[in-house]
XYZ file of C-alpha atoms in Angstrom:
722
model
C -131.860 -0.409 -48.841
C -131.325 1.507 -45.704
C -128.601 2.448 -43.319
C -128.450 0.314 -40.243
C -126.218 -0.054 -37.267
C -127.214 -3.553 -36.258
C -129.465 -5.700 -38.338
C -131.320 -8.372 -36.435
C -132.831 -11.017 -38.643
C -136.336 -10.344 -39.732
C -136.891 -9.795 -43.417
C -137.183 -6.353 -44.825
C -138.289 -4.933 -41.526
C -134.992 -5.761 -39.921
C -133.794 -2.215 -40.214
C -136.939 -0.314 -39.456
C -135.045 1.742 -36.953
C -131.685 0.942 -38.285
C -130.686 4.278 -39.611
C -130.633 5.401 -36.039
C -127.217 5.771 -34.514
C -125.954 5.124 -31.043
C -126.458 1.371 -30.997
C -125.749 -0.164 -27.626
C -123.215 -2.855 -26.941
C -125.597 -4.969 -24.881
C -128.842 -4.929 -26.802
C -130.101 -1.695 -25.302
C -128.230 1.443 -24.552
C -130.048 1.660 -21.254
C -127.841 -1.171 -20.060
C -124.870 1.118 -20.310
C -126.174 4.390 -19.013
C -129.391 5.593 -17.386
C -129.387 8.507 -19.808
C -129.240 6.488 -22.993
C -132.431 6.183 -24.997
C -134.047 2.764 -25.482
C -133.443 1.142 -28.828
C -136.163 0.680 -31.413
C -136.084 -3.084 -30.841
C -136.939 -2.558 -27.185
C -139.779 -0.221 -28.108
C -141.100 -2.719 -30.634
C -140.985 -5.576 -28.142
C -142.787 -3.509 -25.513
C -145.971 -3.252 -27.532
C -145.697 -6.426 -29.621
C -147.459 -8.405 -26.908
C -150.375 -5.964 -26.751
C -150.629 -6.024 -30.517
C -150.577 -9.826 -30.477
C -153.428 -9.808 -27.975
C -155.442 -7.507 -30.203
C -154.608 -9.624 -33.223
C -155.944 -12.781 -31.564
C -159.455 -11.350 -31.396
C -161.927 -13.200 -33.617
C -162.100 -11.559 -37.001
C -163.826 -13.887 -39.401
C -164.673 -11.086 -41.797
C -161.225 -9.535 -41.826
C -159.378 -9.499 -45.096
C -155.968 -11.147 -45.207
C -153.006 -8.875 -44.998
C -151.787 -9.785 -48.431
C -153.736 -9.284 -51.588
C -156.334 -11.896 -52.391
C -154.888 -12.334 -55.845
C -151.980 -14.735 -55.799
C -150.255 -15.516 -59.046
C -147.344 -17.886 -59.424
C -144.223 -16.411 -60.968
C -140.774 -17.797 -61.594
C -138.066 -17.394 -58.988
C -136.515 -13.974 -58.746
C -139.756 -12.064 -59.145
C -140.965 -9.479 -56.678
C -144.609 -9.273 -57.616
C -146.956 -6.942 -55.817
C -149.393 -9.653 -54.862
C -146.958 -11.251 -52.485
C -147.583 -10.781 -48.801
C -146.713 -7.575 -47.019
C -145.043 -9.820 -44.452
C -141.565 -10.820 -45.507
C -139.880 -13.972 -44.333
C -138.597 -13.267 -40.843
C -136.666 -16.462 -40.230
C -133.129 -15.991 -38.894
C -130.445 -16.189 -41.539
C -126.932 -17.363 -40.933
C -124.122 -14.876 -41.304
C -121.098 -15.355 -43.502
C -118.991 -14.883 -40.374
C -120.780 -17.678 -38.510
C -117.975 -20.013 -39.634
C -115.376 -17.896 -37.843
C -114.788 -18.905 -34.218
C -115.096 -16.139 -31.608
C -111.366 -16.321 -30.925
C -110.595 -15.470 -34.561
C -113.004 -12.512 -34.515
C -111.432 -11.281 -31.292
C -107.937 -11.559 -32.757
C -108.970 -9.679 -35.910
C -110.498 -6.872 -33.840
C -107.389 -6.434 -31.713
C -105.102 -6.618 -34.748
C -107.101 -3.925 -36.535
C -106.770 -1.465 -33.659
C -103.100 -2.354 -33.161
C -102.392 -1.966 -36.877
C -104.122 1.411 -37.000
C -102.155 2.594 -33.970
C -98.865 1.444 -35.504
C -99.757 3.151 -38.782
C -100.592 6.314 -36.832
C -97.216 6.279 -35.067
C -95.412 5.870 -38.377
C -97.357 8.722 -39.942
C -96.706 10.975 -36.942
C -92.984 10.275 -37.109
C -92.623 10.962 -40.830
C -95.164 13.667 -41.691
C -96.794 16.839 -40.415
C -100.600 17.099 -40.149
C -101.296 20.668 -39.015
C -102.639 21.863 -42.374
C -104.718 18.690 -42.734
C -106.300 19.327 -39.337
C -107.172 22.885 -40.320
C -108.906 21.650 -43.479
C -110.747 19.006 -41.465
C -112.010 21.612 -39.007
C -113.110 23.819 -41.888
C -115.000 20.911 -43.484
C -116.713 19.937 -40.221
C -117.845 23.529 -39.662
C -119.280 23.601 -43.203
C -121.090 20.327 -42.445
C -122.594 21.913 -39.339
C -123.710 24.867 -41.451
C -125.438 22.619 -43.999
C -127.087 20.499 -41.300
C -128.430 23.478 -39.352
C -129.603 25.249 -42.515
C -131.610 22.199 -43.575
C -132.972 21.738 -40.052
C -133.991 25.398 -39.711
C -136.577 25.017 -42.473
C -138.223 22.086 -40.685
C -137.605 22.562 -36.964
C -140.828 24.432 -36.140
C -142.999 21.863 -37.897
C -141.152 18.943 -36.319
C -140.709 20.002 -32.681
C -142.307 23.438 -32.349
C -144.057 23.794 -28.962
C -147.815 23.202 -29.381
C -147.549 23.215 -33.188
C -145.001 20.535 -34.106
C -145.361 16.872 -34.912
C -143.329 16.035 -31.783
C -144.115 19.062 -29.576
C -141.109 19.960 -27.487
C -143.182 21.235 -24.571
C -144.568 17.727 -23.990
C -141.053 16.262 -23.941
C -139.588 18.868 -21.593
C -140.303 16.863 -18.373
C -138.362 13.922 -19.823
C -135.366 16.145 -20.548
C -135.612 17.584 -17.058
C -135.591 14.087 -15.596
C -132.537 13.199 -17.686
C -130.709 16.194 -16.264
C -131.434 14.978 -12.710
C -130.416 11.344 -13.171
C -127.202 10.506 -11.284
C -124.420 10.228 -13.827
C -120.829 11.187 -14.494
C -120.086 14.914 -14.224
C -119.543 15.419 -17.959
C -122.811 13.652 -18.827
C -124.745 15.534 -16.180
C -123.315 18.853 -17.375
C -124.277 18.260 -21.004
C -127.740 16.949 -20.113
C -128.344 20.118 -18.106
C -127.229 22.148 -21.112
C -129.679 20.231 -23.321
C -132.467 20.911 -20.827
C -131.602 24.613 -20.726
C -131.787 24.846 -24.514
C -135.178 23.111 -24.521
C -136.418 25.366 -21.718
C -135.358 28.439 -23.690
C -137.658 27.353 -26.519
C -140.612 26.133 -24.462
C -140.902 29.113 -22.141
C -140.817 31.320 -25.218
C -140.537 34.584 -23.285
C -138.527 36.088 -26.116
C -140.290 34.261 -28.991
C -137.364 31.883 -29.452
C -138.408 29.126 -31.858
C -136.498 25.965 -32.799
C -135.860 27.489 -36.215
C -134.219 30.490 -34.550
C -131.837 28.175 -32.710
C -131.029 26.398 -35.959
C -130.319 29.663 -37.763
C -128.114 30.607 -34.825
C -126.192 27.398 -35.432
C -125.796 28.403 -39.082
C -124.328 31.748 -38.031
C -121.881 30.149 -35.580
C -120.823 27.571 -38.190
C -120.197 30.279 -40.797
C -118.159 32.264 -38.285
C -116.170 29.143 -37.391
C -115.462 28.389 -41.051
C -114.505 32.002 -41.664
C -111.909 31.839 -38.902
C -110.002 29.275 -40.947
C -109.758 31.751 -43.823
C -109.073 34.994 -41.993
C -107.358 34.248 -38.674
C -104.146 32.492 -37.667
C -102.396 31.140 -34.610
C -103.797 30.862 -31.112
C -106.683 33.351 -31.571
C -108.118 31.160 -34.299
C -107.628 27.990 -32.253
C -109.343 29.397 -29.170
C -112.240 30.922 -31.074
C -112.770 27.735 -33.062
C -112.752 25.693 -29.862
C -115.533 27.854 -28.440
C -117.496 27.665 -31.707
C -117.218 23.891 -31.993
C -118.267 23.486 -28.360
C -121.359 25.627 -28.984
C -122.184 23.769 -32.208
C -121.795 20.384 -30.559
C -123.992 21.251 -27.566
C -126.671 22.775 -29.788
C -126.803 19.821 -32.175
C -126.809 17.394 -29.238
C -129.755 19.356 -27.832
C -131.592 19.030 -31.149
C -130.790 15.307 -31.162
C -132.559 14.846 -27.821
C -135.348 17.327 -28.559
C -136.240 15.991 -32.022
C -135.795 12.321 -31.053
C -136.924 10.173 -34.016
C -136.327 12.927 -36.544
C -132.654 13.371 -35.628
C -131.751 9.728 -35.045
C -130.109 8.949 -38.374
C -126.532 7.774 -38.684
C -125.285 10.976 -40.289
C -126.598 12.889 -37.278
C -124.532 10.854 -34.825
C -121.614 10.923 -37.276
C -121.739 14.724 -37.181
C -121.892 14.645 -33.379
C -118.930 12.277 -33.121
C -116.801 14.260 -35.558
C -117.910 17.463 -33.822
C -116.868 16.051 -30.453
C -113.427 15.268 -31.866
C -113.305 18.782 -33.357
C -113.859 20.319 -29.907
C -110.798 18.460 -28.627
C -108.765 19.031 -31.807
C -109.376 22.750 -32.369
C -106.865 23.909 -29.687
C -104.215 21.784 -31.427
C -104.603 23.351 -34.878
C -101.595 25.678 -34.692
C -98.036 25.390 -35.953
C -96.871 25.379 -32.320
C -98.582 22.026 -31.595
C -97.634 19.717 -34.495
C -97.679 16.520 -32.446
C -101.086 17.194 -30.874
C -102.442 18.152 -34.299
C -101.187 14.876 -35.739
C -102.782 12.815 -32.964
C -106.080 14.645 -33.526
C -105.923 13.765 -37.216
C -105.291 10.142 -36.223
C -108.548 10.182 -34.230
C -110.459 11.298 -37.310
C -108.575 8.722 -39.379
C -109.743 6.031 -36.979
C -113.291 7.365 -37.355
C -113.016 7.126 -41.152
C -111.800 3.535 -40.868
C -114.597 2.632 -38.461
C -117.277 4.231 -40.643
C -116.304 2.414 -43.829
C -115.025 -0.913 -42.522
C -118.040 -1.443 -40.255
C -120.338 -0.599 -43.162
C -118.718 -3.321 -45.241
C -118.551 -6.040 -42.596
C -122.122 -5.498 -41.376
C -123.457 -6.349 -44.834
C -122.299 -9.933 -44.346
C -122.691 -10.045 -40.562
C -126.393 -9.189 -40.917
C -127.044 -12.439 -42.787
C -128.791 -10.644 -45.638
C -128.692 -13.002 -48.606
C -128.927 -10.126 -51.062
C -125.435 -9.062 -50.085
C -123.987 -12.567 -49.885
C -125.291 -13.264 -53.414
C -124.399 -9.746 -54.640
C -127.937 -8.961 -55.796
C -128.451 -6.032 -53.403
C -128.109 -3.369 -56.091
C -131.017 -4.946 -57.979
C -133.235 -3.552 -55.208
C -131.344 -0.612 -53.727
C -132.082 2.045 -56.323
C -135.887 1.823 -56.148
C -136.330 0.800 -52.495
C -134.044 3.427 -50.929
C -135.907 6.085 -48.924
C -135.686 9.023 -51.342
C -134.494 8.051 -54.828
C -133.823 10.675 -57.478
C -134.207 10.551 -61.238
C -130.654 9.245 -61.674
C -131.661 6.312 -59.461
C -134.215 5.401 -62.124
C -131.558 5.343 -64.840
C -129.130 3.430 -62.611
C -131.779 0.831 -61.797
C -132.516 0.071 -65.435
C -128.842 -0.035 -66.364
C -126.762 -3.196 -66.359
C -123.870 -4.545 -64.293
C -125.656 -4.184 -60.954
C -124.010 -7.343 -59.635
C -120.620 -5.818 -60.450
C -121.680 -2.672 -58.586
C -122.534 -4.721 -55.482
C -119.185 -6.516 -55.606
C -117.371 -3.196 -56.035
C -119.232 -1.604 -53.114
C -118.423 -4.454 -50.729
C -114.813 -4.637 -51.901
C -114.242 -0.914 -51.430
C -115.795 -0.924 -47.963
C -113.961 -3.985 -46.617
C -110.616 -3.974 -48.417
C -110.395 -0.209 -48.961
C -110.018 0.678 -45.259
C -107.318 -1.991 -44.893
C -105.179 0.003 -47.339
C -104.797 2.600 -44.576
C -102.439 0.161 -42.863
C -100.000 0.164 -45.819
C -98.378 3.556 -45.683
C -98.909 6.740 -47.647
C -99.535 5.053 -50.995
C -102.238 2.830 -49.554
C -103.903 5.794 -47.874
C -103.998 7.758 -51.130
C -105.632 4.844 -52.959
C -108.100 4.389 -50.094
C -109.015 8.089 -50.171
C -109.682 8.007 -53.913
C -111.845 4.889 -53.540
C -113.853 6.395 -50.678
C -114.482 9.697 -52.439
C -115.566 7.912 -55.629
C -117.952 5.723 -53.641
C -119.430 8.678 -51.728
C -119.871 10.580 -54.981
C -121.726 7.622 -56.496
C -124.017 7.426 -53.449
C -124.685 11.161 -53.652
C -125.493 11.052 -57.366
C -127.911 8.105 -57.114
C -129.721 9.001 -53.882
C -130.678 11.730 -51.430
C -128.777 11.301 -48.161
C -128.489 14.842 -46.865
C -125.049 15.945 -45.737
C -123.798 12.389 -45.176
C -121.738 12.181 -48.370
C -120.034 15.525 -47.842
C -119.265 14.875 -44.173
C -117.904 11.391 -44.913
C -115.642 12.782 -47.632
C -114.393 15.467 -45.251
C -113.519 12.882 -42.603
C -111.600 10.854 -45.202
C -109.282 13.844 -45.741
C -107.638 12.641 -42.513
C -105.905 9.994 -44.652
C -103.625 12.701 -46.088
C -100.655 14.571 -44.645
C -99.447 18.121 -45.192
C -97.021 17.264 -47.995
C -99.887 15.915 -50.135
C -102.025 19.051 -49.912
C -102.306 21.420 -52.837
C -103.933 24.097 -50.666
C -103.068 25.259 -47.159
C -104.507 27.942 -44.927
C -102.384 30.925 -43.972
C -99.738 30.354 -41.283
C -98.781 32.994 -38.676
C -95.532 34.935 -38.970
C -92.723 33.560 -36.803
C -91.946 36.747 -34.827
C -92.865 35.446 -31.367
C -90.856 36.440 -28.314
C -88.919 34.031 -26.114
C -91.711 34.031 -23.506
C -94.314 33.295 -26.148
C -92.254 30.422 -27.502
C -91.819 28.979 -24.014
C -95.561 29.240 -23.411
C -96.259 27.590 -26.742
C -93.849 24.763 -25.919
C -95.564 24.120 -22.595
C -98.981 24.244 -24.267
C -97.760 21.846 -26.939
C -96.714 19.322 -24.278
C -100.008 19.588 -22.388
C -102.146 19.399 -25.524
C -100.086 16.479 -26.774
C -100.773 14.547 -23.570
C -104.487 15.333 -23.789
C -104.627 14.287 -27.451
C -102.832 10.994 -26.759
C -105.175 10.252 -23.850
C -108.200 10.870 -26.037
C -106.800 8.676 -28.813
C -106.313 5.841 -26.318
C -109.916 6.173 -25.117
C -111.123 6.305 -28.699
C -109.125 3.167 -29.546
C -110.534 1.257 -26.566
C -114.103 2.058 -27.567
C -113.258 0.992 -31.123
C -112.141 -2.385 -29.774
C -115.567 -2.833 -28.191
C -117.345 -1.796 -31.383
C -115.269 -4.091 -33.592
C -115.968 -7.028 -31.272
C -119.709 -6.409 -31.433
C -119.558 -5.945 -35.194
C -119.329 -9.709 -35.765
C -122.683 -10.223 -33.956
C -121.564 -13.230 -31.933
C -123.271 -13.610 -28.522
C -120.192 -15.137 -26.876
C -117.887 -12.363 -28.064
C -118.142 -9.787 -25.286
C -115.808 -6.771 -25.135
C -113.595 -6.174 -22.096
C -115.284 -4.511 -19.146
C -113.064 -1.430 -19.414
C -113.983 -0.878 -23.068
C -117.672 -1.325 -22.311
C -117.512 1.145 -19.435
C -115.766 3.790 -21.531
C -118.329 3.294 -24.268
C -121.096 3.709 -21.699
C -119.626 7.059 -20.690
C -119.446 8.325 -24.275
C -122.586 6.763 -25.776
C -125.141 9.215 -24.273
C -123.098 12.041 -25.794
C -122.915 10.271 -29.181
C -119.150 10.698 -29.003
C -118.605 7.065 -29.990
C -120.949 5.195 -32.313
C -121.041 2.060 -34.407
C -122.008 2.443 -38.050
C -123.523 0.018 -40.511
C -124.615 1.748 -43.686
C -126.947 -0.244 -45.963
C -126.528 -3.404 -43.881
C -129.763 -4.949 -45.133
C -131.854 -4.565 -48.243
C -135.588 -4.084 -48.564
C -137.023 -6.054 -51.465
C -140.240 -4.068 -51.860
C -141.381 -0.495 -51.568
C -144.549 0.249 -49.645
C -145.482 3.880 -49.162
C -148.020 5.355 -46.761
C -150.529 7.521 -48.638
C -152.861 9.913 -46.791
C -156.167 10.930 -48.375
C -158.730 13.470 -47.205
C -162.480 13.269 -47.760
C -164.094 16.467 -49.038
C -167.477 17.462 -50.418
C -167.422 18.555 -54.058
C -170.200 19.702 -56.325
C -171.132 17.261 -59.063
C -172.176 19.373 -62.050
C -172.931 16.335 -64.210
C -176.320 15.944 -62.545
C -179.331 18.212 -62.847
C -179.758 19.789 -60.393
C -176.093 19.697 -59.220
C -175.490 17.633 -56.112
C -172.648 17.400 -53.656
C -170.770 14.161 -53.264
C -167.892 12.881 -51.181
C -164.516 12.384 -52.830
C -161.045 11.406 -51.679
C -158.151 13.815 -52.270
C -154.605 12.470 -52.012
C -152.012 14.519 -50.137
C -148.517 14.841 -51.591
C -145.183 14.824 -49.830
C -142.716 16.884 -51.779
C -139.851 14.384 -51.768
C -141.656 11.034 -51.506
C -143.119 9.002 -54.373
C -146.750 9.903 -54.977
C -147.660 11.205 -58.401
C -146.533 8.494 -60.818
C -145.756 11.121 -63.481
C -143.590 13.298 -61.239
C -139.857 12.953 -61.708
C -138.067 11.760 -58.542
C -136.494 14.945 -57.160
C -132.841 15.659 -56.597
C -132.580 17.593 -53.339
C -130.444 20.669 -52.969
C -126.995 19.957 -51.603
C -127.144 18.620 -48.054
C -130.898 18.999 -47.522
C -132.444 16.329 -45.293
C -136.297 16.187 -45.391
C -136.717 14.408 -42.086
C -140.456 13.769 -42.116
C -140.250 12.191 -45.566
C -137.389 9.992 -44.392
C -139.188 8.928 -41.228
C -142.358 8.057 -43.153
C -140.329 5.586 -45.203
C -139.740 3.592 -42.015
C -143.436 3.388 -41.089
C -144.309 0.391 -43.337
C -141.165 -1.353 -42.088
C -142.288 -0.753 -38.515
C -145.707 -2.240 -39.270
C -144.091 -5.248 -40.912
C -141.800 -5.838 -37.937
C -144.602 -5.695 -35.376
C -146.881 -7.902 -37.456
C -144.117 -10.475 -37.880
C -143.640 -10.577 -34.123
C -147.394 -10.964 -33.575
C -147.614 -13.879 -36.007
C -144.658 -15.559 -34.321
C -146.653 -15.248 -31.084
C -149.488 -17.250 -32.643
C -151.784 -14.661 -34.248
C -153.357 -15.600 -37.578
C -152.882 -13.314 -40.614
C -156.607 -12.526 -40.805
C -156.715 -11.561 -37.131
C -153.597 -9.434 -37.571
C -155.303 -7.645 -40.452
C -158.273 -6.818 -38.226
C -156.019 -5.559 -35.435
C -154.151 -3.444 -37.971
C -157.331 -1.592 -38.916
C -158.499 -1.352 -35.294
C -155.253 0.354 -34.342
C -153.531 -1.706 -31.646
C -151.838 0.320 -28.882
C -148.340 1.392 -29.834
C -148.591 0.126 -33.385
C -147.792 3.544 -34.839
C -145.049 5.911 -33.651
C -145.997 8.611 -31.181
C -145.868 11.381 -33.771
C -148.184 9.679 -36.294
C -151.552 10.654 -34.791
C -150.217 14.137 -34.042
C -149.210 14.527 -37.683
C -152.716 13.642 -38.860
C -154.265 16.037 -36.346
C -151.963 18.898 -37.371
C -152.796 18.342 -41.035
C -156.510 18.448 -40.283
C -156.084 21.649 -38.282
C -154.163 23.176 -41.204
C -151.188 23.973 -38.988
C -148.937 26.134 -41.211
C -145.680 24.795 -39.779
C -146.698 21.187 -40.498
C -148.176 21.965 -43.914
C -144.794 23.428 -44.862
C -143.273 19.969 -44.288
C -145.614 18.454 -46.877
C -144.748 20.909 -49.629
C -146.927 22.035 -52.559
C -150.029 20.007 -53.405
C -151.286 19.139 -56.880
C -154.889 18.338 -55.904
C -155.759 20.793 -53.140
C -154.676 24.061 -51.544
C -154.353 23.014 -47.915
C -153.972 26.578 -46.672
C -157.488 27.431 -47.915
C -159.244 24.066 -47.884
C -161.704 23.360 -45.048
C -161.208 20.678 -42.466
C -161.709 17.264 -44.103
C -164.658 15.057 -43.239
C -162.394 12.052 -42.868
C -158.948 10.605 -43.469
C -157.908 7.397 -45.181
C -154.435 5.924 -44.765
C -153.388 3.308 -47.296
C -150.328 1.307 -48.222
C -149.307 1.548 -51.871
C -146.866 -0.747 -53.619
C -144.488 1.344 -55.757
C -142.191 0.279 -58.589
C -139.986 2.080 -61.055
C -141.729 2.108 -64.417
C -139.674 0.264 -67.048
C -138.296 2.273 -69.984
C -140.257 2.209 -73.260
C -138.073 -0.530 -74.741
C -139.044 -2.989 -71.986
C -142.393 -4.564 -71.098
C -144.210 -3.242 -68.041
C -143.996 -6.583 -66.270
C -140.197 -6.179 -66.133
C -140.833 -4.100 -62.988
C -141.823 -7.317 -61.175
C -138.441 -8.985 -61.796
C -135.665 -6.878 -60.224
C -133.051 -9.578 -60.788
C -133.846 -9.939 -64.476
C -136.854 -11.050 -66.485
C -136.840 -14.841 -66.964
C -138.275 -16.731 -69.905
C -142.071 -16.635 -69.548
C -144.696 -18.707 -71.271
C -147.525 -16.923 -73.122
C -149.953 -17.963 -70.382
C -147.753 -16.438 -67.668
C -147.402 -13.222 -69.654
C -151.171 -13.042 -70.071
C -151.738 -13.507 -66.325
C -149.243 -10.769 -65.494
C -150.772 -8.377 -68.025
C -154.199 -8.974 -66.502
C -152.754 -8.147 -63.106
C -151.241 -4.960 -64.550
C -154.759 -3.649 -65.125
C -154.887 -2.945 -61.372
C -151.789 -0.756 -61.532
C -151.574 2.973 -62.109
C -148.744 3.471 -64.586
C -147.018 6.802 -65.071
C -143.862 8.193 -66.609
C -141.521 7.379 -63.722
C -143.468 5.181 -61.301
C -146.150 2.538 -61.283
C -148.183 1.832 -58.185
C -151.076 -0.146 -56.793
C -153.131 0.276 -53.652
C -152.093 -2.625 -51.463
C -154.665 -2.108 -48.740
C -156.313 0.505 -46.539
C -154.847 0.361 -43.040
C -156.766 3.150 -41.293
C -160.000 5.110 -41.673
C -160.462 8.132 -39.426
C -163.643 10.131 -39.040
C -163.561 13.837 -38.189
C -167.295 14.310 -37.943
C -168.161 12.066 -35.030
C -168.072 14.742 -32.310
C -168.438 18.528 -32.069
C -164.987 18.816 -30.522
C -163.347 17.081 -33.445
C -165.090 19.434 -35.840
C -163.732 22.401 -33.918
C -160.082 21.409 -33.666
C -159.888 19.212 -36.747
C -158.377 16.258 -34.913
C -159.234 12.706 -35.956
C -161.813 11.135 -33.706
C -160.330 7.675 -34.014
C -160.860 4.615 -36.142
C -164.443 4.627 -37.344
C -164.651 3.045 -40.736
C -168.400 2.612 -40.268
C -168.961 6.365 -40.430
C -167.159 6.730 -43.757
C -168.308 5.272 -47.042
C -165.230 3.356 -48.040
C -164.101 3.243 -51.627
C -164.866 -0.232 -53.035
C -161.391 -0.262 -54.589
C -159.707 0.342 -51.240
C -159.009 -3.335 -50.635
C -157.472 -4.018 -54.035
């Protein structure tokens, strides 16, 4: 299961880019602003035709994409021998029965109801202390995000050493800064370009990790202001800190591209943007402006959770409509932990799916029913976020979401409040504060109106009806805020993957065979480990330290989904499965993301910054090992190993093991001989998708970069096609 903003139909590959935020209102964000980045769907379509052309080449000797073994199992099984290509036929949405007029009315009523609830809350309660806690929580979220990023930034985007070298992307950022746009967009794009230039010119040895650690320091200072300072000095200093944090994280978003395109990244940017506008209002002298700022964050909390619930049915995913999604979520999510294993083999998963959908759709509606409803909604949201945190590794998303949900409270419900300034101000100071309160109140109301209009557009697009277009004014406002990630649509876990394919990289090395006399050297394959991804079947799935987000491991989870999506599109264009298999091994243009070949080259060159992203290895010391003679990239099918009290073939039936005949059990047990079974995982090599030689030219031997696909120059393992 994966987080997605919009889930076009297409099997398990529907959400290959779906954890990315900033989804456009008109299919591509470029339709709204010249500065917006193209969506993953547009990128996929751009090279699908070239891949289809390559796939139509004659390939009589090519192996089919799926395994040659094909056993028949009862319904509900998810056996490894099924095709890598999932069914990509469009599926009808639950909301297809609703006419567009009803969806439009619901969207308008939601925004109107939230605004009416906000007015009632502003009239009855104070929200200054709540706003101060919200600002403290957002600054802590920034600190966690930057601290996690600092450990990876050099390996991801370091100039000349990273997987996505920033120096190669600098001309694109410079062009963005020169594109005609609104003044606020142009100003921020220039700031992003200046940050990137500071790193690339490197006159003072400024690395991306240094910038990230600087963000940690600013975030700690901002959080400390909430504990030590009061009144206007705190508000002004926090405003400056939040502005710096927002600009720096926005710069990282554009510099790191794919690696900072997840929904929690844009959620942090959107909440940080609101924090910049709300920080000046966080004093006792501006109670109305503080309350309106809290209402903006309350609207964000509603949008985050309600959209996540509705998109599960709007996507047309049958696993959600039949409430069987949790039968797959725990073992197919990007980075499961050991509690995920226990949760997967526990019971009542259908009840869990019903509870998740109910909390996400009906829970936000409780916000409309006064203080009591908001308290119940807050408890439900925090319980749900805690459950997600315990059973998966999602970085700082759970903490940040819980912080935003604090906006459902008011000051009278808080058990803890930050220190308030002493009321010994002079008459002039009080007059100045009154004038500032009026001005800030007007600014806060204006921002809430803009935020509500963009929410109307997002709610209308949430139903995924082509004829349901938002008003032109709402679309234009969204287009002004989208490049800044100040307004985003969210759709967490909108679709479910029903299998888990992992990319496994192996290096070829020469080893001495002492079993012969005299000893001889032979070629052997050595598997590389990623610290947080499934690999060693006996290694316990890790539980990451609080808030850590291993971005390369996350992005690698999307690679098989990307391959599946492109292959599905090629087959729909008329390519045969055998021809697609040949094109897959030949490496069609654009089939892999831009950073994939760079990653392989950096590993071969033993780049320290990139090797740090992989983590410790069980089979080889990469810091001392020589350059490999070749690379092999394979797809492995992974499953959670059943507990000792269940048969191994239970792993093939996520929705429950049906009654099997003795002959069927015997066939499955014979198939299990091809699986590597460990303590926590079981896996099988699905197929080899790439063979790269590093000995075909003197230059490649010098720099360690792969010379390209040359399976003829490498003696392939006979078991590679199993």
